[in-house]
Amino acid sequence: MYTVTNPATGELVEKIENATEEEIREAIDRVHRGYLSWRRRPVAERAAIVSRAADLFAARADELAATMTQEMGKRINEGRGEIGVVVDIFRYYAGNAAALLADEPLEISGGGAVITKNPIGPLLGIMPWNFPCYQVARFVAPNLVLGNTILLKHASICPRSAVAIERILHEAGVPEDAYVNIFASSAQIPSMLADPRIQGVSLTGSERAGISVAAEAGKNLKKAVLELGGSDPLIVLDTDDLEQTVKATATARMRNCGQSCNAPKRMIVLADVYEEFVERLTRYVAETFVPGDPADPATKLPPLASAAAADEVAGQIEKAVRQGATLRTGGRRVDGPGAYVEATVLTDVTPDMDVYYEEVFGPVVLVFRAETEQEAIAIANDSPFGLGASVWGTDPDRLRRVAGQIESGMVYLNSAGGSQADLPFGGIKRSGMGRELGPAGIEEFMNKKSIRL
């Protein structure tokens, strides 16, 4: 069942029944038929359609942002910002299609060769609720330009976003059989992946979901791209403006109410600035991130996406404190119908506590003290995850040296998290496999065919 429940009020807005098996078979039939014609369209024509989609997303930013606010509680301003990134992604792949898909000459012994870049077929996308439009865009835009077709299963709390995206793409000129939204359940995913016409799957979601989908994809010899959880470290080596560093890092952590895979969830601060950093961070978090209506542009802390999500985060905080962590501020599930949890700062977290290795998907900052640069790197790497990381300091050479030793798919210097259309995104270890965005993002489901001349 797909259910829209406003997380700010607890109000049930809409329910939609799951697709039947017959509807799923029909949807796969459609994207297969669509592929046979879509792949033959000239690259310039596919790119022009994707460019028109960018314009339509831009024109409907307010409408899409309001839908996300209702479905998963996103702050209205952050929703508009998310659509801005969506527009950038569609425009990037439309504008660079010719270069990204151009044949590559290759000199080989005894002659030459050329690498041609071709689509592989219909793809299944399994999308999450935390960024209902952005996550779809970074999967869909490059693959439509390439010539693949899409069967899209969105998160069960985001049906209205799913329908709005499908409508925009069709209005832009994407054939109705080249992009098909399906209200499938998780239990129906194995049968979709077993269909020989589906050539690959891209999932953004939890570690548990990734394990399940990867197993099904492997069993059916299907390519999989997985963007899973993260517990990104943020190392503060030194600073010439502590107040600004505190504000920037806290804001990065609290973006999307902390429900971002590549948010800086673990702040690792060198000893000489640790005490003052924690003091200022605690005060700033307590004073700034106050629960409010996500539809109000003045709100800094919206609800989590659901009551279950809020209960889980509150439970993680409670257990951490019970196991010995120090609660500096926040920590409580806010009374009332909404899915609110206070913005929280925890210190003195040790490896024997569950929260040390878990991902906390909510407005919670863990702060660690490191005596040396090498200890900070060791704490950063002591995680099952490896999505992103950031390093803050005043010496560019030192920043790059530390960044080179962090085990992650991405490292940002003097900034944290974020995403941009032309920069590859993805992780290592239990944060998943594959890359999205940038030149790498169009190659994951590409047949790079070698032609010997």
CSV table of C-alpha atoms in Angstrom, one decimal:
chain,number,residue,atom,x,y,z
A,1,MET,CA,0.0,0.0,0.0
A,2,TYR,CA,1.2,3.5,-0.9
A,3,THR,CA,0.2,5.9,1.8
A,4,VAL,CA,0.6,9.7,2.1
A,5,THR,CA,0.6,10.7,5.8
A,6,ASN,CA,1.6,14.3,6.6
A,7,PRO,CA,4.5,13.9,9.1
A,8,ALA,CA,4.0,17.4,10.5
A,9,THR,CA,0.4,16.6,11.6
A,10,GLY,CA,0.0,12.8,11.4
A,11,GLU,CA,-3.0,13.3,9.0
A,12,LEU,CA,-3.7,10.5,6.6
A,13,VAL,CA,-4.0,12.1,3.2
A,14,GLU,CA,-4.2,9.3,0.6
A,15,LYS,CA,-3.9,5.6,0.1
A,16,ILE,CA,-3.1,3.8,-3.2
A,17,GLU,CA,-3.3,0.1,-3.7
A,18,ASN,CA,-0.2,-1.8,-4.9
A,19,ALA,CA,0.0,-2.8,-8.5
A,20,THR,CA,-1.2,-6.3,-9.4
A,21,GLU,CA,1.0,-8.9,-10.9
A,22,GLU,CA,-0.8,-8.4,-14.2
A,23,GLU,CA,-0.1,-4.6,-14.1
A,24,ILE,CA,3.6,-5.3,-13.4
A,25,ARG,CA,3.8,-7.7,-16.4
A,26,GLU,CA,2.1,-5.0,-18.5
A,27,ALA,CA,4.5,-2.3,-17.3
A,28,ILE,CA,7.5,-4.5,-18.2
A,29,ASP,CA,6.0,-5.2,-21.6
A,30,ARG,CA,5.7,-1.4,-22.1
A,31,VAL,CA,9.2,-0.5,-21.2
A,32,HIS,CA,10.5,-3.3,-23.4
A,33,ARG,CA,8.5,-2.1,-26.4
A,34,GLY,CA,9.5,1.5,-25.6
A,35,TYR,CA,13.2,0.5,-25.6
A,36,LEU,CA,13.1,-0.9,-29.1
A,37,SER,CA,12.1,2.5,-30.5
A,38,TRP,CA,13.7,4.9,-27.9
A,39,ARG,CA,17.2,3.5,-28.4
A,40,ARG,CA,16.9,4.3,-32.1
A,41,ARG,CA,16.2,8.0,-31.6
A,42,PRO,CA,19.1,10.2,-32.4
A,43,VAL,CA,21.1,11.3,-29.4
A,44,ALA,CA,20.4,14.9,-30.1
A,45,GLU,CA,16.6,14.2,-30.1
A,46,ARG,CA,16.8,12.4,-26.8
A,47,ALA,CA,18.9,15.2,-25.3
A,48,ALA,CA,16.4,17.8,-26.5
A,49,ILE,CA,13.6,16.0,-24.7
A,50,VAL,CA,15.6,15.8,-21.5
A,51,SER,CA,16.4,19.5,-21.8
A,52,ARG,CA,12.6,20.2,-22.0
A,53,ALA,CA,12.1,18.1,-18.9
A,54,ALA,CA,14.6,20.4,-17.1
A,55,ASP,CA,12.5,23.4,-18.1
A,56,LEU,CA,9.3,21.8,-16.8
A,57,PHE,CA,10.9,20.9,-13.5
A,58,ALA,CA,12.0,24.5,-13.1
A,59,ALA,CA,8.6,25.8,-13.9
A,60,ARG,CA,6.9,23.5,-11.3
A,61,ALA,CA,9.4,23.9,-8.5
A,62,ASP,CA,6.9,25.3,-6.1
A,63,GLU,CA,4.3,22.6,-6.8
A,64,LEU,CA,6.9,19.8,-6.4
A,65,ALA,CA,8.3,21.3,-3.3
A,66,ALA,CA,4.9,21.5,-1.7
A,67,THR,CA,4.3,17.9,-2.6
A,68,MET,CA,7.5,16.8,-0.9
A,69,THR,CA,6.6,18.8,2.2
A,70,GLN,CA,3.3,17.0,2.5
A,71,GLU,CA,4.6,13.6,1.8
A,72,MET,CA,7.9,13.4,3.8
A,73,GLY,CA,8.1,16.7,5.7
A,74,LYS,CA,10.8,18.4,3.8
A,75,ARG,CA,11.3,22.1,4.5
A,76,ILE,CA,9.7,24.1,1.7
A,77,ASN,CA,12.9,26.0,1.0
A,78,GLU,CA,14.9,22.8,0.8
A,79,GLY,CA,12.3,21.4,-1.5
A,80,ARG,CA,12.8,24.3,-3.9
A,81,GLY,CA,16.5,23.8,-3.6
A,82,GLU,CA,16.2,20.1,-4.4
A,83,ILE,CA,14.4,20.9,-7.6
A,84,GLY,CA,17.2,23.3,-8.5
A,85,VAL,CA,19.6,20.4,-8.4
A,86,VAL,CA,17.2,18.3,-10.5
A,87,VAL,CA,17.1,21.0,-13.1
A,88,ASP,CA,21.0,21.1,-13.1
A,89,ILE,CA,21.2,17.3,-13.6
A,90,PHE,CA,18.8,17.2,-16.6
A,91,ARG,CA,20.5,20.1,-18.2
A,92,TYR,CA,24.0,18.7,-17.6
A,93,TYR,CA,23.2,15.4,-19.4
A,94,ALA,CA,21.2,17.1,-22.1
A,95,GLY,CA,24.0,19.6,-22.8
A,96,ASN,CA,26.8,17.1,-22.7
A,97,ALA,CA,25.1,14.2,-24.4
A,98,ALA,CA,27.1,14.4,-27.6
A,99,ALA,CA,30.5,14.5,-25.8
A,100,LEU,CA,29.6,11.8,-23.3
A,101,LEU,CA,28.3,9.4,-25.9
A,102,ALA,CA,30.9,10.0,-28.6
A,103,ASP,CA,32.8,7.1,-30.0
A,104,GLU,CA,36.3,6.7,-28.5
A,105,PRO,CA,39.2,5.7,-30.9
A,106,LEU,CA,41.6,3.2,-29.4
A,107,GLU,CA,45.1,2.4,-30.6
A,108,ILE,CA,45.9,-1.3,-30.2
A,109,SER,CA,48.6,-3.6,-31.4
A,110,GLY,CA,48.2,-4.5,-35.1
A,111,GLY,CA,45.8,-1.7,-35.9
A,112,GLY,CA,43.0,0.3,-34.2
A,113,ALA,CA,39.6,0.0,-32.6
A,114,VAL,CA,36.7,2.2,-31.6
A,115,ILE,CA,34.7,2.1,-28.4
A,116,THR,CA,31.0,2.8,-29.1
A,117,LYS,CA,28.6,3.7,-26.3
A,118,ASN,CA,25.2,2.0,-26.4
A,119,PRO,CA,22.2,1.4,-24.1
A,120,ILE,CA,21.5,-2.0,-22.7
A,121,GLY,CA,17.8,-2.1,-22.2
A,122,PRO,CA,15.0,-1.5,-19.7
A,123,LEU,CA,16.1,-0.7,-16.2
A,124,LEU,CA,14.4,-0.9,-12.8
A,125,GLY,CA,14.8,2.0,-10.5
A,126,ILE,CA,14.0,1.7,-6.8
A,127,MET,CA,14.0,5.1,-5.2
A,128,PRO,CA,13.9,6.4,-1.6
A,129,TRP,CA,11.8,9.0,0.2
A,130,ASN,CA,14.4,11.4,1.5
A,131,PHE,CA,15.0,13.2,-1.8
A,132,PRO,CA,11.9,12.2,-3.8
A,133,CYS,CA,12.9,14.1,-7.0
A,134,TYR,CA,16.7,14.4,-6.9
A,135,GLN,CA,17.3,10.7,-6.4
A,136,VAL,CA,15.1,9.9,-9.4
A,137,ALA,CA,16.8,12.6,-11.6
A,138,ARG,CA,20.3,11.3,-11.1
A,139,PHE,CA,19.2,7.8,-12.2
A,140,VAL,CA,16.8,8.8,-15.0
A,141,ALA,CA,18.4,11.7,-16.8
A,142,PRO,CA,21.6,10.0,-17.9
A,143,ASN,CA,19.9,6.7,-18.8
A,144,LEU,CA,17.2,8.5,-20.9
A,145,VAL,CA,19.9,10.4,-22.8
A,146,LEU,CA,21.8,7.1,-23.3
A,147,GLY,CA,18.7,5.3,-24.7
A,148,ASN,CA,17.7,3.0,-21.9
A,149,THR,CA,14.1,2.9,-20.7
A,150,ILE,CA,12.9,3.1,-17.1
A,151,LEU,CA,10.5,1.2,-14.9
A,152,LEU,CA,10.4,3.3,-11.7
A,153,LYS,CA,9.3,2.0,-8.3
A,154,HIS,CA,9.2,5.0,-5.9
A,155,ALA,CA,9.1,4.9,-2.1
A,156,SER,CA,5.7,3.9,-0.6
A,157,ILE,CA,5.2,7.3,1.1
A,158,CYS,CA,5.9,9.3,-2.1
A,159,PRO,CA,3.3,8.4,-4.7
A,160,ARG,CA,2.3,12.0,-5.5
A,161,SER,CA,5.9,12.9,-6.3
A,162,ALA,CA,6.2,9.7,-8.4
A,163,VAL,CA,3.1,10.7,-10.4
A,164,ALA,CA,4.3,14.3,-10.8
A,165,ILE,CA,7.7,13.2,-12.1
A,166,GLU,CA,6.1,10.8,-14.6
A,167,ARG,CA,3.7,13.5,-15.9
A,168,ILE,CA,6.6,16.0,-16.4
A,169,LEU,CA,8.7,13.5,-18.3
A,170,HIS,CA,5.8,12.5,-20.6
A,171,GLU,CA,4.9,16.2,-21.2
A,172,ALA,CA,8.5,16.9,-22.1
A,173,GLY,CA,8.3,14.3,-24.9
A,174,VAL,CA,9.6,11.1,-23.2
A,175,PRO,CA,7.3,8.4,-24.7
A,176,GLU,CA,4.8,6.9,-22.3
A,177,ASP,CA,6.5,3.4,-22.9
A,178,ALA,CA,10.0,4.8,-22.2
A,179,TYR,CA,9.3,5.8,-18.6
A,180,VAL,CA,6.7,4.0,-16.6
A,181,ASN,CA,5.9,4.6,-12.9
A,182,ILE,CA,4.7,1.4,-11.0
A,183,PHE,CA,3.3,1.2,-7.5
A,184,ALA,CA,4.9,-2.1,-6.8
A,185,SER,CA,5.6,-3.5,-3.3
A,186,SER,CA,9.0,-4.6,-2.1
A,187,ALA,CA,7.8,-8.2,-2.3
A,188,GLN,CA,7.3,-7.8,-6.0
A,189,ILE,CA,10.8,-6.7,-6.8
A,190,PRO,CA,12.3,-10.2,-7.2
A,191,SER,CA,9.9,-11.1,-10.0
A,192,MET,CA,10.6,-7.9,-11.8
A,193,LEU,CA,14.4,-8.6,-11.6
A,194,ALA,CA,13.8,-12.1,-12.7
A,195,ASP,CA,12.2,-11.0,-16.0
A,196,PRO,CA,14.9,-11.3,-18.7
A,197,ARG,CA,13.9,-8.1,-20.3
A,198,ILE,CA,15.0,-6.0,-17.3
A,199,GLN,CA,18.7,-5.5,-17.8
A,200,GLY,CA,19.7,-3.7,-14.5
A,201,VAL,CA,18.6,-2.1,-11.3
A,202,SER,CA,19.5,1.0,-9.5
A,203,LEU,CA,18.6,1.3,-5.8
A,204,THR,CA,19.1,4.1,-3.3
A,205,GLY,CA,18.0,3.0,0.1
A,206,SER,CA,19.0,1.2,3.3
A,207,GLU,CA,21.8,-1.3,3.7
A,208,ARG,CA,19.2,-4.0,4.3
A,209,ALA,CA,17.4,-3.1,1.1
A,210,GLY,CA,20.7,-3.1,-0.8
A,211,ILE,CA,21.6,-6.5,0.4
A,212,SER,CA,18.3,-7.9,-0.7
A,213,VAL,CA,18.3,-6.3,-4.1
A,214,ALA,CA,21.9,-7.1,-4.8
A,215,ALA,CA,21.2,-10.8,-4.0
A,216,GLU,CA,18.3,-10.8,-6.5
A,217,ALA,CA,20.3,-9.0,-9.1
A,218,GLY,CA,23.2,-11.4,-8.7
A,219,LYS,CA,21.0,-14.4,-8.9
A,220,ASN,CA,19.7,-13.1,-12.2
A,221,LEU,CA,23.0,-11.8,-13.5
A,222,LYS,CA,21.8,-8.2,-13.6
A,223,LYS,CA,23.9,-5.2,-13.2
A,224,ALA,CA,23.2,-3.3,-10.0
A,225,VAL,CA,24.1,0.2,-8.8
A,226,LEU,CA,23.5,0.6,-5.0
A,227,GLU,CA,23.7,3.9,-3.1
A,228,LEU,CA,23.2,2.9,0.5
A,229,GLY,CA,23.8,4.3,4.0
A,230,GLY,CA,26.5,6.4,5.3
A,231,SER,CA,28.0,7.6,8.5
A,232,ASP,CA,30.2,10.3,7.0
A,233,PRO,CA,33.1,11.7,9.1
A,234,LEU,CA,33.8,15.4,9.3
A,235,ILE,CA,37.4,16.2,10.6
A,236,VAL,CA,38.2,19.6,12.0
A,237,LEU,CA,41.9,20.0,12.0
A,238,ASP,CA,42.0,23.7,12.8
A,239,THR,CA,40.1,26.9,11.9
A,240,ASP,CA,40.7,30.6,11.8
A,241,ASP,CA,36.9,31.2,12.3
A,242,LEU,CA,35.5,28.7,14.8
A,243,GLU,CA,32.0,30.3,14.8
A,244,GLN,CA,31.6,30.1,11.1
A,245,THR,CA,33.0,26.5,11.0
A,246,VAL,CA,30.4,25.5,13.7
A,247,LYS,CA,27.5,27.1,11.8
A,248,ALA,CA,28.5,25.6,8.5
A,249,THR,CA,29.0,22.1,9.8
A,250,ALA,CA,25.9,22.1,12.0
A,251,THR,CA,23.8,23.3,9.1
A,252,ALA,CA,25.2,20.6,6.8
A,253,ARG,CA,24.3,17.9,9.4
A,254,MET,CA,20.8,19.2,9.9
A,255,ARG,CA,20.0,19.5,6.2
A,256,ASN,CA,16.8,17.5,5.4
A,257,CYS,CA,16.4,17.0,9.1
A,258,GLY,CA,19.5,14.9,9.1
A,259,GLN,CA,18.0,12.4,6.6
A,260,SER,CA,20.8,12.5,4.1
A,261,CYS,CA,23.1,9.6,3.4
A,262,ASN,CA,26.1,11.8,2.9
A,263,ALA,CA,25.5,14.2,5.8
A,264,PRO,CA,28.4,14.7,8.2
A,265,LYS,CA,27.1,12.4,11.0
A,266,ARG,CA,30.4,12.1,12.9
A,267,MET,CA,32.4,15.2,13.7
A,268,ILE,CA,36.0,14.5,14.7
A,269,VAL,CA,37.7,17.5,16.2
A,270,LEU,CA,41.3,17.9,17.2
A,271,ALA,CA,42.0,18.4,20.9
A,272,ASP,CA,43.1,22.0,20.8
A,273,VAL,CA,39.7,23.2,19.5
A,274,TYR,CA,37.5,20.4,20.7
A,275,GLU,CA,36.1,21.9,24.0
A,276,GLU,CA,35.2,25.3,22.5
A,277,PHE,CA,33.8,23.6,19.3
A,278,VAL,CA,31.5,21.4,21.3
A,279,GLU,CA,30.4,24.3,23.5
A,280,ARG,CA,29.6,26.5,20.5
A,281,LEU,CA,28.0,23.7,18.5
A,282,THR,CA,25.7,22.7,21.4
A,283,ARG,CA,24.5,26.3,21.8
A,284,TYR,CA,24.0,26.9,18.1
A,285,VAL,CA,22.1,23.6,17.6
A,286,ALA,CA,19.9,24.3,20.6
A,287,GLU,CA,19.1,27.9,19.6
A,288,THR,CA,18.8,27.5,15.9
A,289,PHE,CA,17.1,24.2,15.1
A,290,VAL,CA,13.7,24.5,16.7
A,291,PRO,CA,10.9,22.3,15.5
A,292,GLY,CA,8.3,24.0,13.3
A,293,ASP,CA,6.0,23.7,10.4
A,294,PRO,CA,7.9,22.6,7.3
A,295,ALA,CA,5.6,24.7,5.1
A,296,ASP,CA,6.8,27.8,6.9
A,297,PRO,CA,10.0,29.2,5.3
A,298,ALA,CA,11.2,30.3,8.7
A,299,THR,CA,11.3,26.8,10.1
A,300,LYS,CA,14.8,25.3,10.7
A,301,LEU,CA,13.8,21.8,12.0
A,302,PRO,CA,11.0,20.0,10.2
A,303,PRO,CA,9.6,16.6,11.3
A,304,LEU,CA,11.2,13.4,10.2
A,305,ALA,CA,9.6,11.6,7.3
A,306,SER,CA,7.4,9.3,9.5
A,307,ALA,CA,6.4,8.5,13.0
A,308,ALA,CA,8.4,5.2,12.7
A,309,ALA,CA,11.5,7.1,11.6
A,310,ALA,CA,11.2,9.5,14.6
A,311,ASP,CA,10.7,6.6,17.0
A,312,GLU,CA,13.8,4.9,15.6
A,313,VAL,CA,16.0,7.9,16.0
A,314,ALA,CA,14.7,8.7,19.5
A,315,GLY,CA,15.4,5.1,20.4
A,316,GLN,CA,19.0,5.3,19.2
A,317,ILE,CA,19.6,8.4,21.2
A,318,GLU,CA,18.1,6.9,24.4
A,319,LYS,CA,20.2,3.7,24.0
A,320,ALA,CA,23.4,5.7,23.4
A,321,VAL,CA,22.8,7.7,26.6
A,322,ARG,CA,22.0,4.5,28.5
A,323,GLN,CA,25.3,3.0,27.3
A,324,GLY,CA,27.3,6.0,28.5
A,325,ALA,CA,27.2,8.8,25.9
A,326,THR,CA,26.9,12.4,27.1
A,327,LEU,CA,23.8,14.2,25.9
A,328,ARG,CA,24.7,17.8,25.4
A,329,THR,CA,21.3,19.0,24.1
A,330,GLY,CA,18.0,17.7,22.7
A,331,GLY,CA,17.4,13.9,22.6
A,332,ARG,CA,13.7,13.8,23.0
A,333,ARG,CA,10.8,12.8,20.8
A,334,VAL,CA,8.6,15.9,20.8
A,335,ASP,CA,5.1,15.4,22.2
A,336,GLY,CA,2.3,15.8,19.7
A,337,PRO,CA,1.0,14.3,16.5
A,338,GLY,CA,4.0,15.2,14.3
A,339,ALA,CA,7.1,13.1,13.8
A,340,TYR,CA,9.5,15.5,15.5
A,341,VAL,CA,12.8,14.7,17.3
A,342,GLU,CA,14.8,17.5,19.0
A,343,ALA,CA,18.1,18.4,17.4
A,344,THR,CA,20.7,16.5,19.4
A,345,VAL,CA,24.4,16.6,20.2
A,346,LEU,CA,26.1,13.6,21.7
A,347,THR,CA,29.7,13.3,22.9
A,348,ASP,CA,31.8,10.6,24.6
A,349,VAL,CA,30.6,7.9,22.2
A,350,THR,CA,32.9,4.9,22.3
A,351,PRO,CA,33.2,1.8,20.1
A,352,ASP,CA,31.4,-0.4,22.6
A,353,MET,CA,28.2,1.6,22.1
A,354,ASP,CA,25.8,0.6,19.3
A,355,VAL,CA,25.5,4.2,17.9
A,356,TYR,CA,29.3,4.2,17.2
A,357,TYR,CA,28.9,2.1,14.2
A,358,GLU,CA,25.2,2.7,13.3
A,359,GLU,CA,23.9,5.3,10.9
A,360,VAL,CA,21.7,7.8,12.7
A,361,PHE,CA,19.2,9.0,10.1
A,362,GLY,CA,18.0,12.1,11.8
A,363,PRO,CA,19.0,15.4,13.5
A,364,VAL,CA,21.8,14.0,15.6
A,365,VAL,CA,25.4,15.0,15.8
A,366,LEU,CA,28.1,12.8,17.3
A,367,VAL,CA,31.3,14.6,18.2
A,368,PHE,CA,34.6,12.8,18.8
A,369,ARG,CA,37.8,14.2,20.3
A,370,ALA,CA,41.1,13.3,18.5
A,371,GLU,CA,44.5,14.0,20.0
A,372,THR,CA,46.4,13.9,16.7
A,373,GLU,CA,45.7,14.0,13.0
A,374,GLN,CA,46.4,10.3,12.6
A,375,GLU,CA,43.9,9.5,15.4
A,376,ALA,CA,41.3,11.6,13.6
A,377,ILE,CA,41.9,9.6,10.4
A,378,ALA,CA,41.7,6.3,12.4
A,379,ILE,CA,38.3,7.3,13.9
A,380,ALA,CA,37.1,8.4,10.5
A,381,ASN,CA,37.9,5.1,8.9
A,382,ASP,CA,36.6,3.0,11.8
A,383,SER,CA,33.2,2.5,10.2
A,384,PRO,CA,31.5,-0.1,8.1
A,385,PHE,CA,30.4,2.8,5.7
A,386,GLY,CA,32.4,4.7,3.2
A,387,LEU,CA,30.2,7.1,1.3
A,388,GLY,CA,31.5,10.6,1.8
A,389,ALA,CA,33.7,12.6,4.2
A,390,SER,CA,34.9,16.2,4.7
A,391,VAL,CA,38.1,17.8,6.1
A,392,TRP,CA,38.2,21.3,7.5
A,393,GLY,CA,41.3,23.4,8.1
A,394,THR,CA,43.5,26.3,6.9
A,395,ASP,CA,46.4,24.5,5.2
A,396,PRO,CA,45.5,23.2,1.7
A,397,ASP,CA,48.4,20.7,1.6
A,398,ARG,CA,47.4,19.3,5.0
A,399,LEU,CA,43.7,19.0,3.8
A,400,ARG,CA,44.7,17.1,0.7
A,401,ARG,CA,47.0,14.8,2.7
A,402,VAL,CA,44.3,13.9,5.2
A,403,ALA,CA,41.7,13.5,2.4
A,404,GLY,CA,43.9,11.0,0.7
A,405,GLN,CA,43.9,8.7,3.7
A,406,ILE,CA,40.1,8.6,4.3
A,407,GLU,CA,38.3,5.5,3.1
A,408,SER,CA,35.3,6.9,1.2
A,409,GLY,CA,34.0,7.4,-2.3
A,410,MET,CA,34.0,11.2,-1.9
A,411,VAL,CA,35.8,13.8,0.2
A,412,TYR,CA,35.0,17.5,0.4
A,413,LEU,CA,37.5,20.1,1.6
A,414,ASN,CA,36.1,22.9,3.8
A,415,SER,CA,32.5,22.0,2.8
A,416,ALA,CA,30.3,19.1,3.7
A,417,GLY,CA,28.1,16.8,1.7
A,418,GLY,CA,26.0,18.2,-1.1
A,419,SER,CA,25.7,17.1,-4.7
A,420,GLN,CA,26.3,18.6,-8.1
A,421,ALA,CA,25.4,17.4,-11.6
A,422,ASP,CA,29.0,17.1,-12.9
A,423,LEU,CA,30.6,15.4,-9.9
A,424,PRO,CA,30.5,11.6,-9.5
A,425,PHE,CA,28.6,10.5,-6.4
A,426,GLY,CA,28.9,7.1,-4.7
A,427,GLY,CA,30.7,5.1,-2.0
A,428,ILE,CA,32.6,2.1,-1.0
A,429,LYS,CA,32.4,-0.6,1.7
A,430,ARG,CA,28.8,-1.0,2.9
A,431,SER,CA,27.7,2.3,1.4
A,432,GLY,CA,27.2,0.6,-1.9
A,433,MET,CA,28.7,0.2,-5.3
A,434,GLY,CA,28.7,2.2,-8.6
A,435,ARG,CA,28.6,5.9,-9.3
A,436,GLU,CA,26.0,8.4,-10.3
A,437,LEU,CA,26.2,11.9,-11.7
A,438,GLY,CA,29.1,13.3,-13.8
A,439,PRO,CA,30.6,11.4,-16.7
A,440,ALA,CA,30.6,8.2,-14.6
A,441,GLY,CA,26.9,8.3,-14.0
A,442,ILE,CA,26.0,7.6,-17.7
A,443,GLU,CA,28.4,4.7,-18.0
A,444,GLU,CA,27.0,2.3,-15.3
A,445,PHE,CA,24.3,0.9,-17.6
A,446,MET,CA,26.2,1.4,-20.8
A,447,ASN,CA,27.4,-1.2,-23.3
A,448,LYS,CA,30.9,0.0,-24.2
A,449,LYS,CA,31.2,-2.0,-27.3
A,450,SER,CA,34.7,-2.6,-28.8
A,451,ILE,CA,34.8,-2.6,-32.6
A,452,ARG,CA,38.1,-3.9,-34.0
A,453,LEU,CA,39.0,-1.9,-37.2
